[in-house]
C-alpha cells in the first residue's frame, strides 16, 4: 500500500477583503481597510496548489464559504430582503457586517484537526472542524466547514467526521494550525503534537498578557480523545506566551513539522528541552531532526513578518524534502540567508521553492495557512471525492471560473453592495457543481 501526505488548499472566496478583524495578527491589523484583489488572491493560491500537484504531490482543493453570511446577519436580528439586511447591517453595525463577509475560510489549516488512520484506534481517518471561537468572523465557519469536509471526504467506511467542539473559550480550537505530526512514514503510526496557548481550567498556568491565546489545552485533549489517539503517541506542548504577544497567533507561525523533521524557532515553546526529549522518546530509535532556528539568526519579528515557519515542508516523490515559502522570505536578508543555509545542514530538506501569495499574506496567511494536510493511503485517496483533486482539468476549470466571477478590486465599502452577494452566490452555486459537492451552503437549502 502506498502512503501520501495530501494537501487540501482553501480556494480563496470572492469576497476576499482586508477588514482588520484579527486582533493579535499583525498583518490583519496593519492592512485594515486596504483594497483587496480577490481574483489575484484566488489565482495566487491556485497556482501554488497546481505547482505542488506538478511536483507529484497529491493535491486537493476545499471550497470557500458563503459570504456575505446572510444567515448569521438574520440570526442577529437584521430583517427584510437580502438587500435590506445588508443595508441595515452596513448602517447600524458595520463591524458585524465586515465579520460576516470575511473570506477567512481560505486558511484551511484552521478548517479542522486531522488524524490519519494509522494513528486512530478504529483505523479510520478522523476530522474535527475547528470552532475558531476566538474571532467572531471565524466562529461562523465550522458548520459549513463540516459540510464541505463531508462532501470532500465522502466515504463513511474510511472517514470519520466529528462535530466541532463546544463553542466556548474553554475549548478554543484553531485546528491544524496548532497541531503537527511526526512519523517515519506517512502510513505508520506517528507522534501527534498539540500546541496550546493557555489552559482554561488552570488560570495560574502561563498565558499571554497582550494578545489572545486562541488554542486551549482542553480543546487539544478533547480532539485526542475524539480521534482515539494513543497517549504514547501524543505530546502536548505549551506555546511560549511571550511570542504570542509578539504576533505569533498560531503555532504554525513559529514551527512546522514533516515526517522526521521539526523546524521551529528557539523561542517557540515553553519547557523546550523536556518536551523535545519526550518527543524523541515516543518517536523511538530512527533518526529525528530537530532544526532549531536561533534568535541571533532570525528574530521573532522577522519570522512574523516573513512567515519563515509558515512554510510547507513536503516530501517529494524522490524522498527529498522541499520547503514551500512565500516570496516575502526572499525579500528579507536574514531569512533568505537562513533558507539558503538550511538546505546545506545535512537534514532531509534539500530544496526551497518560493511562491507569491501576498494577497493572503497581507491578512496573515502564508503557504501553510492555505492548506490542510491529510495523510492518506492509496485506498483512502481513491475514496475522496475525485472532483476536488487537482489536475490539469480542474486547474483550467477553476481559472476560468475565477475569471468569470471574481472582481479584481474590493474595498470594505463594497461589502454592502447586494450585487456582491449575487455574484458570490452565483459563483459558489456553479462551484458546487464543478466540484460535485451537492448542497453545502445555506442558500442552497
Ligand atoms: N496561521 C494560520 N494557520 N492561519 C492564518 C489565519 C489568518 C486569519 N486572518 C484573518 O482572519 C484576517 C481577516 C481580516 O482581517 O480581514 C486569522 O487571523 O485567523
XYZ file of C-alpha atoms and ligand atoms in Angstrom:
464
model
C 0.000 0.000 0.000
C 1.298 3.481 -0.847
C 1.052 6.428 1.546
C 0.990 10.119 0.842
C 0.530 13.372 2.580
C -2.064 15.250 0.581
C -2.571 18.994 0.862
C -6.066 20.403 0.548
C -5.805 24.113 -0.160
C -8.572 26.587 0.504
C -9.899 28.218 -2.619
C -9.979 31.956 -1.885
C -13.580 33.174 -1.868
C -14.991 36.036 -3.996
C -15.234 38.430 -1.000
C -11.538 38.302 -0.032
C -11.004 41.654 1.703
C -8.945 43.423 4.353
C -11.153 44.263 7.321
C -8.693 44.236 10.227
C -10.670 41.563 12.058
C -7.924 39.604 13.816
C -6.584 41.248 16.964
C -3.188 39.635 17.673
C -2.498 39.059 13.950
C -0.150 41.893 12.969
C -0.702 41.714 9.189
C -4.507 41.715 9.501
C -4.472 44.799 11.713
C -1.902 46.722 9.687
C -3.712 46.189 6.379
C -7.175 47.039 7.719
C -9.237 48.849 5.060
C -6.687 48.276 2.269
C -8.248 47.442 -1.107
C -8.026 43.753 -1.972
C -7.864 41.892 -5.277
C -9.957 38.698 -4.879
C -9.151 37.492 -8.392
C -5.390 37.770 -7.865
C -5.716 36.187 -4.407
C -7.583 33.165 -5.754
C -5.132 32.769 -8.637
C -2.056 33.029 -6.399
C -3.400 30.221 -4.213
C -4.422 28.100 -7.166
C -1.005 28.481 -8.781
C 0.729 27.229 -5.637
C -1.641 24.247 -5.433
C -1.080 23.358 -9.089
C 2.695 23.667 -8.709
C 2.609 21.109 -5.892
C 0.467 18.769 -7.985
C 3.032 19.182 -10.783
C 5.801 18.201 -8.323
C 3.982 14.885 -7.946
C 2.130 15.653 -4.721
C -1.475 14.635 -4.051
C -3.242 17.995 -4.010
C -6.888 18.824 -3.412
C -8.982 21.964 -3.102
C -11.572 22.863 -0.472
C -14.423 25.121 -1.493
C -14.800 28.555 0.148
C -17.736 29.614 2.329
C -20.832 31.586 1.529
C -20.145 35.285 2.189
C -21.746 37.682 2.927
C -23.256 35.331 5.520
C -26.918 36.399 5.371
C -27.903 33.520 7.608
C -25.837 34.944 10.513
C -26.990 38.516 9.831
C -30.628 37.375 10.099
C -29.798 35.315 13.185
C -28.622 38.503 14.914
C -31.784 40.382 14.059
C -31.430 42.071 10.668
C -34.651 41.623 8.704
C -36.149 42.207 5.258
C -34.984 41.265 1.793
C -31.319 40.319 1.299
C -30.567 43.861 0.093
C -32.341 45.352 3.131
C -30.436 43.107 5.541
C -27.109 44.218 4.017
C -28.125 47.854 4.007
C -29.304 47.836 7.642
C -26.198 45.992 8.829
C -23.937 48.445 6.954
C -25.665 51.426 8.604
C -26.282 50.073 12.116
C -23.409 47.658 12.705
C -20.685 47.930 10.031
C -18.234 45.900 12.137
C -20.699 42.990 12.250
C -21.247 43.190 8.504
C -17.485 43.011 7.957
C -17.278 39.946 10.203
C -19.981 38.291 8.096
C -18.124 38.977 4.842
C -14.624 37.645 5.502
C -13.175 35.062 3.133
C -11.169 33.682 6.084
C -12.126 30.069 5.343
C -9.349 30.189 2.709
C -6.907 29.367 5.554
C -7.758 25.701 5.689
C -5.011 24.973 8.226
C -7.731 26.270 10.540
C -10.525 24.216 8.994
C -10.007 21.141 11.150
C -7.638 18.867 13.021
C -6.959 15.714 11.036
C -5.582 12.420 12.361
C -4.537 9.811 9.803
C -5.947 6.303 10.092
C -2.600 4.857 11.223
C -2.849 6.879 14.456
C -6.505 6.176 15.319
C -7.719 3.126 17.233
C -10.583 2.400 14.828
C -8.325 2.608 11.754
C -10.332 5.494 10.249
C -9.126 8.935 9.265
C -10.641 11.483 11.701
C -11.663 15.110 11.122
C -12.858 17.631 13.711
C -13.719 21.077 12.333
C -12.176 23.871 14.418
C -14.679 26.015 16.334
C -12.479 29.145 15.949
C -14.349 30.808 18.834
C -11.685 33.431 19.493
C -12.703 35.521 16.477
C -16.285 36.338 15.591
C -15.683 36.248 11.825
C -14.103 32.784 12.114
C -16.586 31.363 14.640
C -19.207 31.270 11.881
C -17.162 28.836 9.802
C -17.364 25.359 11.449
C -20.821 24.147 10.339
C -20.174 24.832 6.663
C -16.598 23.579 7.072
C -18.080 20.291 8.309
C -20.405 20.181 5.283
C -17.542 20.805 2.871
C -15.253 18.238 4.523
C -18.044 15.648 4.479
C -18.671 16.342 0.771
C -14.950 16.114 0.017
C -14.088 13.078 2.151
C -17.424 11.442 1.476
C -16.968 7.840 2.463
C -18.086 6.555 5.899
C -16.008 3.437 5.625
C -12.748 5.391 5.680
C -13.512 8.840 7.082
C -14.934 9.790 10.470
C -16.325 13.331 10.774
C -16.891 14.818 14.235
C -18.891 17.848 15.277
C -16.788 20.898 16.239
C -16.042 21.298 19.983
C -18.462 23.238 22.242
C -18.479 26.932 21.341
C -16.866 28.295 24.489
C -13.497 29.886 25.201
C -12.537 26.855 27.338
C -12.498 24.826 24.128
C -10.901 27.412 21.845
C -9.731 25.302 18.896
C -7.819 26.507 15.822
C -7.428 23.162 14.080
C -4.275 22.016 12.326
C -2.557 25.393 12.837
C -1.782 24.202 16.375
C -1.171 20.573 15.528
C 1.578 18.773 13.673
C 2.583 15.172 13.217
C 5.962 13.479 13.128
C 6.347 9.999 11.676
C 8.799 7.699 9.931
C 6.427 7.050 7.040
C 3.036 8.675 6.498
C 1.254 5.336 6.750
C 2.873 4.267 10.035
C 1.690 5.487 13.452
C 3.154 8.916 14.196
C 3.515 11.313 17.107
C 0.766 13.935 17.154
C 1.947 17.233 18.656
C -0.688 19.540 20.072
C 0.479 23.071 20.859
C -1.731 25.219 23.089
C -1.566 28.830 24.260
C -3.433 28.554 27.552
C -5.091 26.169 29.979
C -8.729 27.064 30.586
C -9.051 25.104 33.804
C -5.725 26.265 35.257
C -5.653 30.057 35.269
C -2.284 30.028 37.055
C -0.582 28.442 34.017
C 1.418 30.812 31.774
C -0.548 32.711 29.154
C -0.040 35.844 27.056
C -0.948 39.247 28.510
C -1.390 41.374 25.382
C -2.856 39.180 22.672
C -5.247 36.227 22.949
C -4.123 32.611 23.145
C -6.538 31.032 20.707
C -5.933 27.344 21.463
C -6.557 25.715 24.853
C -5.032 22.542 26.237
C -8.557 21.302 26.975
C -9.501 21.589 23.297
C -6.401 19.670 22.230
C -7.113 16.901 24.750
C -10.721 16.650 23.568
C -9.562 16.220 19.966
C -7.104 13.488 21.006
C -9.973 11.620 22.742
C -12.334 12.028 19.782
C -9.686 10.816 17.355
C -8.909 7.775 19.541
C -5.212 8.601 19.762
C -2.808 6.631 21.914
C -1.289 8.580 24.852
C 2.068 7.071 23.974
C 1.890 8.767 20.574
C 0.612 12.147 21.732
C 2.546 15.149 23.075
C 1.094 18.433 24.420
C 3.364 21.475 24.333
C 2.747 24.982 25.606
C 3.432 27.778 23.176
C 5.698 30.488 24.587
C 3.233 33.222 25.669
C 5.856 35.916 25.038
C 5.892 35.130 21.326
C 2.078 35.101 21.144
C 2.353 38.668 22.472
C 4.707 39.456 19.575
C 2.208 38.346 16.936
C 2.574 34.551 16.843
C -1.173 33.931 16.984
C -0.934 30.309 15.799
C 1.811 27.750 16.369
C 2.259 27.396 12.598
C 3.698 30.930 12.571
C 6.680 29.666 14.606
C 7.070 25.922 13.870
C 6.338 23.290 11.239
C 6.946 19.543 11.137
C 7.061 16.885 8.450
C 7.903 13.187 8.858
C 11.126 13.127 10.915
C 11.804 16.878 10.785
C 10.668 19.502 13.277
C 11.595 23.021 12.174
C 10.998 25.602 14.913
C 12.234 28.831 16.399
C 14.307 28.750 19.562
C 11.596 30.737 21.377
C 8.577 28.818 20.083
C 7.762 26.707 23.157
C 7.919 26.568 26.931
C 9.912 23.791 28.579
C 11.508 23.046 25.198
C 14.243 20.711 26.408
C 11.922 18.326 28.250
C 9.301 18.393 25.531
C 11.822 17.569 22.809
C 13.083 14.718 24.989
C 9.508 13.402 25.315
C 9.046 13.568 21.525
C 12.337 11.740 20.979
C 11.460 9.030 23.479
C 7.994 8.498 21.961
C 9.343 8.622 18.390
C 11.711 5.710 19.042
C 15.060 4.840 17.580
C 15.051 6.081 13.993
C 16.666 9.429 13.075
C 14.781 12.566 14.066
C 15.899 16.064 13.045
C 15.187 18.993 15.331
C 16.065 22.094 13.311
C 16.096 24.929 15.831
C 16.436 28.431 14.402
C 18.223 30.676 16.901
C 17.114 34.218 17.657
C 20.509 35.590 16.649
C 19.925 34.298 13.104
C 16.208 35.111 12.769
C 14.454 37.494 15.164
C 10.825 36.803 16.130
C 9.810 39.992 14.354
C 11.348 38.737 11.080
C 9.665 35.342 11.489
C 6.300 37.092 11.925
C 6.902 39.454 9.007
C 8.142 36.869 6.510
C 6.372 33.688 7.714
C 9.578 31.641 7.601
C 7.816 28.971 9.671
C 4.509 29.193 7.847
C 6.243 27.382 5.068
C 5.182 23.931 3.989
C 7.738 21.163 4.309
C 6.824 18.490 1.808
C 8.346 15.148 0.902
C 8.751 14.935 -2.857
C 8.300 11.596 -4.687
C 12.147 11.380 -4.806
C 12.193 11.269 -0.985
C 13.865 14.696 -0.706
C 12.113 17.337 1.329
C 11.350 20.796 -0.022
C 10.316 23.995 1.710
C 7.457 25.900 0.084
C 7.995 29.508 1.151
C 6.302 32.831 0.462
C 8.324 35.287 -1.659
C 8.306 37.552 1.425
C 11.083 35.269 2.779
C 13.270 36.087 -0.238
C 12.827 39.783 0.397
C 14.268 39.694 3.932
C 18.046 39.409 4.088
C 18.357 37.379 7.327
C 15.542 34.990 6.443
C 16.716 34.487 2.873
C 20.247 33.779 4.137
C 18.855 31.250 6.595
C 16.885 29.460 3.882
C 19.985 29.282 1.721
C 21.807 27.716 4.662
C 19.103 25.257 5.727
C 19.499 23.103 2.606
C 23.187 22.585 3.485
C 22.693 21.349 7.053
C 22.616 17.642 6.237
C 18.904 17.252 7.064
C 16.329 15.822 4.598
C 15.477 19.407 3.486
C 17.247 19.937 0.160
C 15.189 22.471 -1.795
C 13.331 25.749 -1.298
C 10.592 26.960 -3.680
C 9.111 30.448 -3.443
C 5.520 31.433 -4.205
C 3.846 34.811 -4.314
C 0.830 34.568 -2.003
C 0.911 38.238 -0.989
C -2.858 38.771 -1.148
C -3.195 36.160 1.603
C -0.041 37.236 3.471
C -1.492 40.725 3.893
C -4.146 39.162 6.105
C -1.637 36.989 7.987
C -1.964 33.777 5.960
C 1.126 32.134 4.436
C 1.542 28.991 2.309
C 0.989 26.676 5.294
C -2.175 28.516 6.424
C -3.653 27.938 2.988
C -3.527 24.145 3.233
C -4.961 21.310 5.312
C -2.710 18.267 5.464
C -4.321 14.858 5.156
C -2.006 11.845 5.274
C -3.699 9.015 3.368
C -3.049 5.636 1.831
C -3.993 4.947 -1.800
C -7.330 3.313 -0.854
C -8.273 6.457 1.059
C -7.176 8.740 -1.788
C -9.426 6.698 -4.087
C -12.330 7.207 -1.645
C -12.036 11.026 -1.801
C -14.457 12.982 -3.991
C -12.306 12.910 -7.152
C -13.693 16.238 -8.418
C -11.787 18.012 -5.642
C -8.360 16.695 -6.674
C -6.017 18.952 -8.601
C -5.075 18.118 -12.174
C -4.842 19.998 -15.488
C -8.618 19.877 -15.993
C -9.591 21.188 -12.541
C -6.859 23.851 -12.745
C -8.173 25.177 -16.010
C -11.826 24.961 -14.914
C -11.101 26.857 -11.698
C -9.083 29.516 -13.533
C -11.961 30.091 -15.935
C -14.442 30.116 -13.060
C -12.366 32.769 -11.226
C -12.092 34.892 -14.398
C -15.834 34.692 -14.869
C -16.952 35.553 -11.337
C -14.255 37.391 -9.357
C -13.660 41.107 -9.024
C -10.137 42.488 -9.201
C -10.855 45.184 -6.648
C -12.853 45.043 -3.443
C -12.976 47.549 -0.608
C -14.806 47.142 2.702
C -17.396 49.661 1.472
C -18.289 47.310 -1.398
C -19.371 44.584 1.021
C -22.842 46.082 1.484
C -23.477 46.057 -2.275
C -26.233 43.455 -2.951
C -24.535 42.790 -6.290
C -21.532 41.315 -4.415
C -23.894 38.846 -2.732
C -25.470 37.874 -6.040
C -22.073 37.417 -7.694
C -20.778 35.363 -4.786
C -23.801 33.027 -4.683
C -23.796 32.568 -8.451
C -20.118 31.652 -8.324
C -20.480 29.220 -5.416
C -23.532 27.535 -6.868
C -21.558 26.852 -10.036
C -18.566 25.679 -7.992
C -20.590 23.065 -6.118
C -21.490 21.564 -9.489
C -17.936 21.738 -10.752
C -16.592 20.009 -7.628
C -19.598 17.735 -7.224
C -20.244 18.870 -3.651
C -24.032 18.804 -3.516
C -25.784 21.480 -1.424
C -23.226 22.540 1.180
C -24.351 26.168 1.561
C -27.310 27.654 3.482
C -28.522 29.490 0.381
C -28.815 26.154 -1.410
C -31.010 24.560 1.271
N -1.859 30.670 10.726
C -2.856 30.093 10.107
N -2.939 28.819 10.084
N -3.861 30.822 9.544
C -3.830 32.207 9.323
C -5.180 32.771 9.534
C -5.250 34.242 9.257
C -6.563 34.832 9.674
N -6.671 36.205 9.222
C -7.862 36.851 9.223
O -8.883 36.323 9.560
C -7.841 38.299 8.780
C -9.172 38.770 8.216
C -9.253 40.258 8.098
O -8.694 40.981 8.940
O -9.896 40.745 7.129
C -6.748 34.739 11.188
O -6.267 35.644 11.893
O -7.361 33.762 11.653
